[in-house]
């Protein structure tokens, strides 16, 4: 899951100090909030603008003007002109610009910033941030003007010296949320078959992203079928069904196969002791790793190394 620190590193790409983008008095508030202009960021980053598919440790509301493809879990959605996007830490996502005419604004905030005791809103109870939905909304020219007006108010307040500006900004964010909840979401671009293929592709990407293991202090975070299903925001049974149909193997079999491949490399090409290898591959106990390795290869780790 991408943290706020990683987010600021991504959007600056070393061009400016990340702290320079923070509102000067944000640390006086509980939680985090910030707002950005998309065109300014893209002009600054130019060809370096890349949004990796991942979950983020914060909420995000984006007004996007331009052709894009939005990817949420197993949903791929075409944006032809203007859209309002909502993102939650529960669901991995990204969007891919399809032309260079990109503009708009987006804000990022933590649950603490918009918690119920401050705004009267419980984010986890809102339909727009629920898993399984389509949190992308096509906007008419008139609706774009309305949303831009709200974002402009946010931008004006965050740069002001008004003592209670964050209380006012919370109201504007709540207005964006309610505006979105009254809209009709866009439907998925791809068919059920292609969505299944996409889930398989994302699973493979997440699995491979963890390798190679380059240090005994590095540890795999995704080890079980449920770990991957949770990261992809799909039910574990659906993930198993999709992978079985597309690869002929279950989720657990694919994970085990990749773990064994890496274990063999580490046993033959490093001088790490077997406990270190077991730990780095996500096993809590050395015995669990030894039993797993022998079941998969008919050798103990020590015998294979010899």
Coordinates of C-alpha atoms in Angstrom, one line a residue:
X1 CA 0.0 0.0 0.0
X2 CA 1.4 3.4 -1.1
X3 CA 1.9 5.8 1.9
X4 CA 1.5 9.6 1.8
X5 CA 5.3 9.9 1.8
X6 CA 5.5 7.7 -1.3
X7 CA 2.7 9.7 -2.9
X8 CA 4.6 13.0 -2.5
X9 CA 7.9 11.4 -3.7
X10 CA 6.0 10.2 -6.8
X11 CA 4.5 13.5 -7.7
X12 CA 7.7 15.4 -7.2
X13 CA 10.1 13.0 -8.8
X14 CA 13.0 14.7 -7.1
X15 CA 12.2 18.0 -8.8
X16 CA 11.3 19.8 -5.6
X17 CA 11.4 19.0 -1.8
X18 CA 8.1 17.1 -1.0
X19 CA 7.6 19.1 2.2
X20 CA 7.3 22.3 0.0
X21 CA 4.0 21.0 -1.3
X22 CA 2.5 20.7 2.2
X23 CA 0.2 23.5 3.5
X24 CA 2.3 25.4 6.0
X25 CA 0.0 24.8 8.9
X26 CA -1.2 21.3 8.1
X27 CA 0.6 19.8 11.1
X28 CA -1.6 21.7 13.4
X29 CA -4.5 19.6 12.2
X30 CA -5.3 16.0 13.0
X31 CA -5.2 14.0 9.8
X32 CA -4.0 15.1 6.4
X33 CA -5.4 17.1 3.5
X34 CA -4.0 18.6 0.3
X35 CA -5.2 19.7 -3.2
X36 CA -3.4 19.7 -6.5
X37 CA -3.7 21.0 -10.1
X38 CA -3.3 18.1 -12.6
X39 CA -1.9 20.2 -15.5
X40 CA 0.7 21.8 -13.2
X41 CA 1.9 18.4 -12.0
X42 CA 2.0 16.9 -15.5
X43 CA 3.8 19.9 -16.9
X44 CA 6.4 19.6 -14.1
X45 CA 6.9 15.9 -14.5
X46 CA 6.4 15.7 -18.3
X47 CA 7.2 12.1 -19.4
X48 CA 7.8 11.0 -15.9
X49 CA 4.1 10.9 -15.0
X50 CA 3.4 7.3 -14.1
X51 CA 0.7 6.1 -11.7
X52 CA 1.4 2.5 -10.6
X53 CA -1.5 0.2 -10.0
X54 CA -1.7 -0.1 -6.2
X55 CA -3.7 0.7 -3.1
X56 CA -3.1 4.1 -1.3
X57 CA -3.2 4.8 2.4
X58 CA -5.5 7.7 1.8
X59 CA -8.7 8.8 0.1
X60 CA -8.7 10.7 -3.2
X61 CA -11.2 12.7 -5.2
X62 CA -10.2 13.7 -8.7
X63 CA -11.8 15.9 -11.4
X64 CA -10.1 14.7 -14.6
X65 CA -10.5 16.5 -17.9
X66 CA -9.1 14.5 -20.8
X67 CA -9.2 11.0 -22.3
X68 CA -8.2 8.4 -19.8
X69 CA -8.6 4.7 -18.8
X70 CA -9.4 4.1 -15.1
X71 CA -8.5 0.8 -13.6
X72 CA -10.2 -0.4 -10.4
X73 CA -9.6 -4.0 -9.4
X74 CA -11.3 -6.0 -12.2
X75 CA -13.0 -3.0 -13.7
X76 CA -11.5 -1.0 -16.6
X77 CA -13.5 2.1 -17.5
X78 CA -13.1 4.5 -20.5
X79 CA -13.2 8.2 -19.7
X80 CA -13.8 10.1 -23.0
X81 CA -13.9 13.7 -21.7
X82 CA -14.6 14.8 -18.1
X83 CA -15.0 12.6 -15.1
X84 CA -15.1 12.6 -11.3
X85 CA -13.2 9.8 -9.7
X86 CA -13.3 8.5 -6.1
X87 CA -10.6 6.3 -4.6
X88 CA -10.4 4.5 -1.2
X89 CA -7.6 2.7 0.6
X90 CA -9.7 -0.5 0.2
X91 CA -9.4 -0.7 -3.5
X92 CA -6.2 -0.7 -5.7
X93 CA -6.4 1.6 -8.7
X94 CA -4.7 3.8 -11.3
X95 CA -5.7 5.8 -14.3
X96 CA -3.8 6.0 -17.6
X97 CA -3.9 9.2 -19.7
X98 CA -4.7 8.6 -23.3
X99 CA -3.7 12.0 -24.6
X100 CA -1.6 15.0 -23.5
X101 CA -4.5 17.3 -23.0
X102 CA -4.9 16.6 -19.3
X103 CA -6.2 19.0 -16.7
X104 CA -8.3 19.2 -13.6
X105 CA -7.8 19.0 -9.9
X106 CA -7.6 16.4 -7.1
X107 CA -7.5 16.3 -3.4
X108 CA -6.1 13.7 -1.0
X109 CA -7.1 13.2 2.6
X110 CA -6.9 10.6 5.4
X111 CA -9.8 9.1 7.3
X112 CA -8.7 11.1 10.3
X113 CA -9.2 14.4 8.5
X114 CA -12.8 13.6 7.5
X115 CA -13.7 11.5 10.5
X116 CA -17.3 11.5 11.8
X117 CA -16.6 13.5 14.9
X118 CA -15.3 16.4 12.6
X119 CA -17.6 16.3 9.6
X120 CA -20.5 14.1 10.5
X121 CA -19.4 11.7 7.8
X122 CA -18.4 8.1 8.2
X123 CA -16.4 7.2 5.1
X124 CA -16.8 3.5 5.5
X125 CA -20.6 3.7 5.4
X126 CA -20.7 5.8 2.2
X127 CA -21.8 3.9 -1.0
X128 CA -19.3 5.8 -3.1
X129 CA -16.4 4.3 -1.2
X130 CA -17.8 0.8 -1.0
X131 CA -16.0 -2.1 -2.6
X132 CA -17.6 -3.6 -5.7
X133 CA -18.9 -0.3 -7.1
X134 CA -17.9 1.8 -10.1
X135 CA -16.5 5.0 -8.5
X136 CA -16.1 6.9 -11.8
X137 CA -18.7 9.4 -13.0
X138 CA -18.9 11.1 -16.4
X139 CA -19.6 14.8 -16.1
X140 CA -21.4 17.1 -18.5
X141 CA -20.0 20.6 -19.2
X142 CA -22.4 22.1 -16.7
X143 CA -21.4 19.6 -14.0
X144 CA -17.7 20.2 -14.6
X145 CA -18.3 23.9 -13.9
X146 CA -20.0 23.0 -10.6
X147 CA -17.2 20.6 -9.5
X148 CA -14.5 23.1 -10.5
X149 CA -16.2 25.8 -8.4
X150 CA -15.9 23.5 -5.3
X151 CA -12.3 22.7 -6.0
X152 CA -11.5 26.4 -6.5
X153 CA -13.0 27.1 -3.1
X154 CA -10.9 24.4 -1.6
X155 CA -7.8 25.8 -3.3
X156 CA -8.6 29.4 -2.1
X157 CA -9.1 28.3 1.5
X158 CA -6.1 26.1 1.8
X159 CA -3.9 29.1 0.9
X160 CA -5.7 31.4 3.2
X161 CA -5.0 32.4 6.8
X162 CA -8.5 31.7 8.0
X163 CA -8.3 30.0 11.4
X164 CA -11.2 27.6 10.7
X165 CA -10.3 26.9 7.1
X166 CA -10.1 23.2 7.5
X167 CA -13.6 23.0 8.9
X168 CA -14.7 24.8 5.8
X169 CA -12.7 22.5 3.6
X170 CA -14.3 19.5 5.2
X171 CA -17.7 20.9 4.2
X172 CA -16.5 21.3 0.6
X173 CA -15.1 17.7 0.5
X174 CA -18.5 16.5 1.8
X175 CA -20.1 18.5 -1.0
X176 CA -18.0 16.7 -3.6
X177 CA -18.9 13.3 -2.1
X178 CA -22.6 14.1 -2.1
X179 CA -22.3 15.5 -5.6
X180 CA -20.8 12.2 -6.8
X181 CA -23.3 10.0 -5.0
X182 CA -26.1 11.7 -7.0
X183 CA -24.5 10.9 -10.4
X184 CA -24.8 7.8 -12.5
X185 CA -21.6 5.8 -12.5
X186 CA -19.9 4.8 -15.8
X187 CA -20.1 1.1 -16.7
X188 CA -17.1 -1.2 -17.1
X189 CA -15.4 -1.0 -20.5
X190 CA -14.4 -4.7 -20.8
X191 CA -16.6 -7.8 -20.8
X192 CA -16.7 -10.4 -18.0
X193 CA -14.2 -12.5 -19.9
X194 CA -11.7 -9.7 -20.3
X195 CA -12.2 -8.7 -16.7
X196 CA -11.3 -12.2 -15.6
X197 CA -8.2 -12.0 -17.8
X198 CA -7.3 -8.7 -16.2
X199 CA -7.6 -10.2 -12.7
X200 CA -5.2 -12.9 -13.7
X201 CA -2.8 -10.4 -15.1
X202 CA -2.9 -8.3 -12.0
X203 CA -2.4 -11.3 -9.8
X204 CA 0.7 -12.3 -11.8
X205 CA 2.0 -8.7 -11.5
X206 CA 1.5 -8.6 -7.8
X207 CA 3.2 -12.0 -7.4
X208 CA 6.2 -11.1 -9.4
X209 CA 6.6 -7.6 -7.9
X210 CA 7.8 -9.3 -4.7
X211 CA 10.8 -10.8 -6.4
X212 CA 13.7 -11.1 -6.4
X213 CA 14.3 -11.3 -2.7
X214 CA 17.6 -9.4 -2.3
X215 CA 18.1 -9.3 1.4
X216 CA 17.4 -11.6 4.4
X217 CA 15.8 -8.6 6.0
X218 CA 13.3 -8.3 3.0
X219 CA 10.1 -10.2 3.6
X220 CA 7.2 -11.2 1.4
X221 CA 3.9 -9.5 2.4
X222 CA 1.6 -11.5 0.1
X223 CA 1.8 -15.2 0.9
X224 CA -1.7 -16.6 0.7
X225 CA -4.6 -16.7 -1.7
X226 CA -6.6 -14.4 0.7
X227 CA -3.7 -11.9 0.8
X228 CA -3.9 -11.5 -3.0
X229 CA -7.7 -11.5 -3.1
X230 CA -7.8 -8.8 -0.4
X231 CA -5.2 -6.7 -2.3
X232 CA -7.2 -7.1 -5.6
X233 CA -10.5 -6.4 -3.8
X234 CA -12.1 -9.6 -5.1
X235 CA -13.5 -12.6 -3.2
X236 CA -10.9 -15.4 -2.8
X237 CA -13.3 -17.9 -4.5
X238 CA -13.6 -15.6 -7.5
X239 CA -9.8 -15.3 -7.7
X240 CA -9.4 -19.1 -7.5
X241 CA -12.0 -19.6 -10.2
X242 CA -10.5 -17.0 -12.5
X243 CA -6.9 -18.3 -12.2
X244 CA -8.0 -21.9 -12.6
X245 CA -9.8 -21.0 -15.8
X246 CA -6.9 -18.9 -17.2
X247 CA -3.9 -20.9 -16.0
X248 CA -5.2 -24.4 -15.0
X249 CA -3.8 -23.9 -11.5
X250 CA -5.2 -22.6 -8.2
X251 CA -4.0 -19.5 -6.5
X252 CA -2.2 -21.5 -3.9
X253 CA -0.4 -23.6 -6.5
X254 CA 0.8 -20.5 -8.4
X255 CA 2.1 -18.9 -5.2
X256 CA 3.8 -22.2 -4.1
X257 CA 5.4 -22.6 -7.5
X258 CA 6.9 -19.1 -7.3
X259 CA 8.0 -19.5 -3.7
X260 CA 9.8 -22.8 -4.6
X261 CA 11.5 -21.1 -7.5
X262 CA 12.9 -18.3 -5.3
X263 CA 13.8 -20.7 -2.5
X264 CA 15.9 -22.8 -4.9
X265 CA 17.7 -19.6 -6.1
X266 CA 18.4 -18.4 -2.5
X267 CA 19.6 -21.8 -1.4
X268 CA 22.0 -22.2 -4.3
X269 CA 23.1 -18.6 -4.9
X270 CA 23.4 -17.0 -1.4
X271 CA 25.1 -17.9 1.8
X272 CA 22.1 -17.0 3.9
X273 CA 21.3 -19.6 6.5
X274 CA 18.1 -21.5 6.0
X275 CA 16.3 -19.7 8.8
X276 CA 17.0 -16.4 7.1
X277 CA 15.7 -17.8 3.8
X278 CA 12.5 -19.1 5.5
X279 CA 11.9 -15.7 7.1
X280 CA 12.4 -13.7 3.9
X281 CA 9.9 -16.0 2.1
X282 CA 7.3 -15.3 4.8
X283 CA 7.4 -18.4 6.9
X284 CA 7.0 -17.9 10.6
X285 CA 8.8 -21.1 11.6
X286 CA 11.8 -22.9 10.0
X287 CA 9.9 -26.2 10.3
X288 CA 7.1 -24.8 8.2
X289 CA 9.5 -23.9 5.5
X290 CA 11.3 -27.2 5.6
X291 CA 8.0 -29.2 5.4
X292 CA 6.8 -27.0 2.5
X293 CA 10.0 -27.3 0.6
X294 CA 10.2 -31.1 1.0
X295 CA 6.5 -31.5 0.0
X296 CA 7.2 -29.5 -3.2
X297 CA 10.6 -31.0 -4.2
X298 CA 11.1 -34.3 -2.2
X299 CA 14.3 -32.7 -0.7
X300 CA 14.9 -30.9 2.5
X301 CA 16.4 -27.4 2.1
X302 CA 19.7 -28.6 3.5
X303 CA 19.8 -31.6 1.2
X304 CA 19.0 -29.4 -1.9
X305 CA 21.7 -26.9 -0.9
X306 CA 24.3 -29.7 -0.7

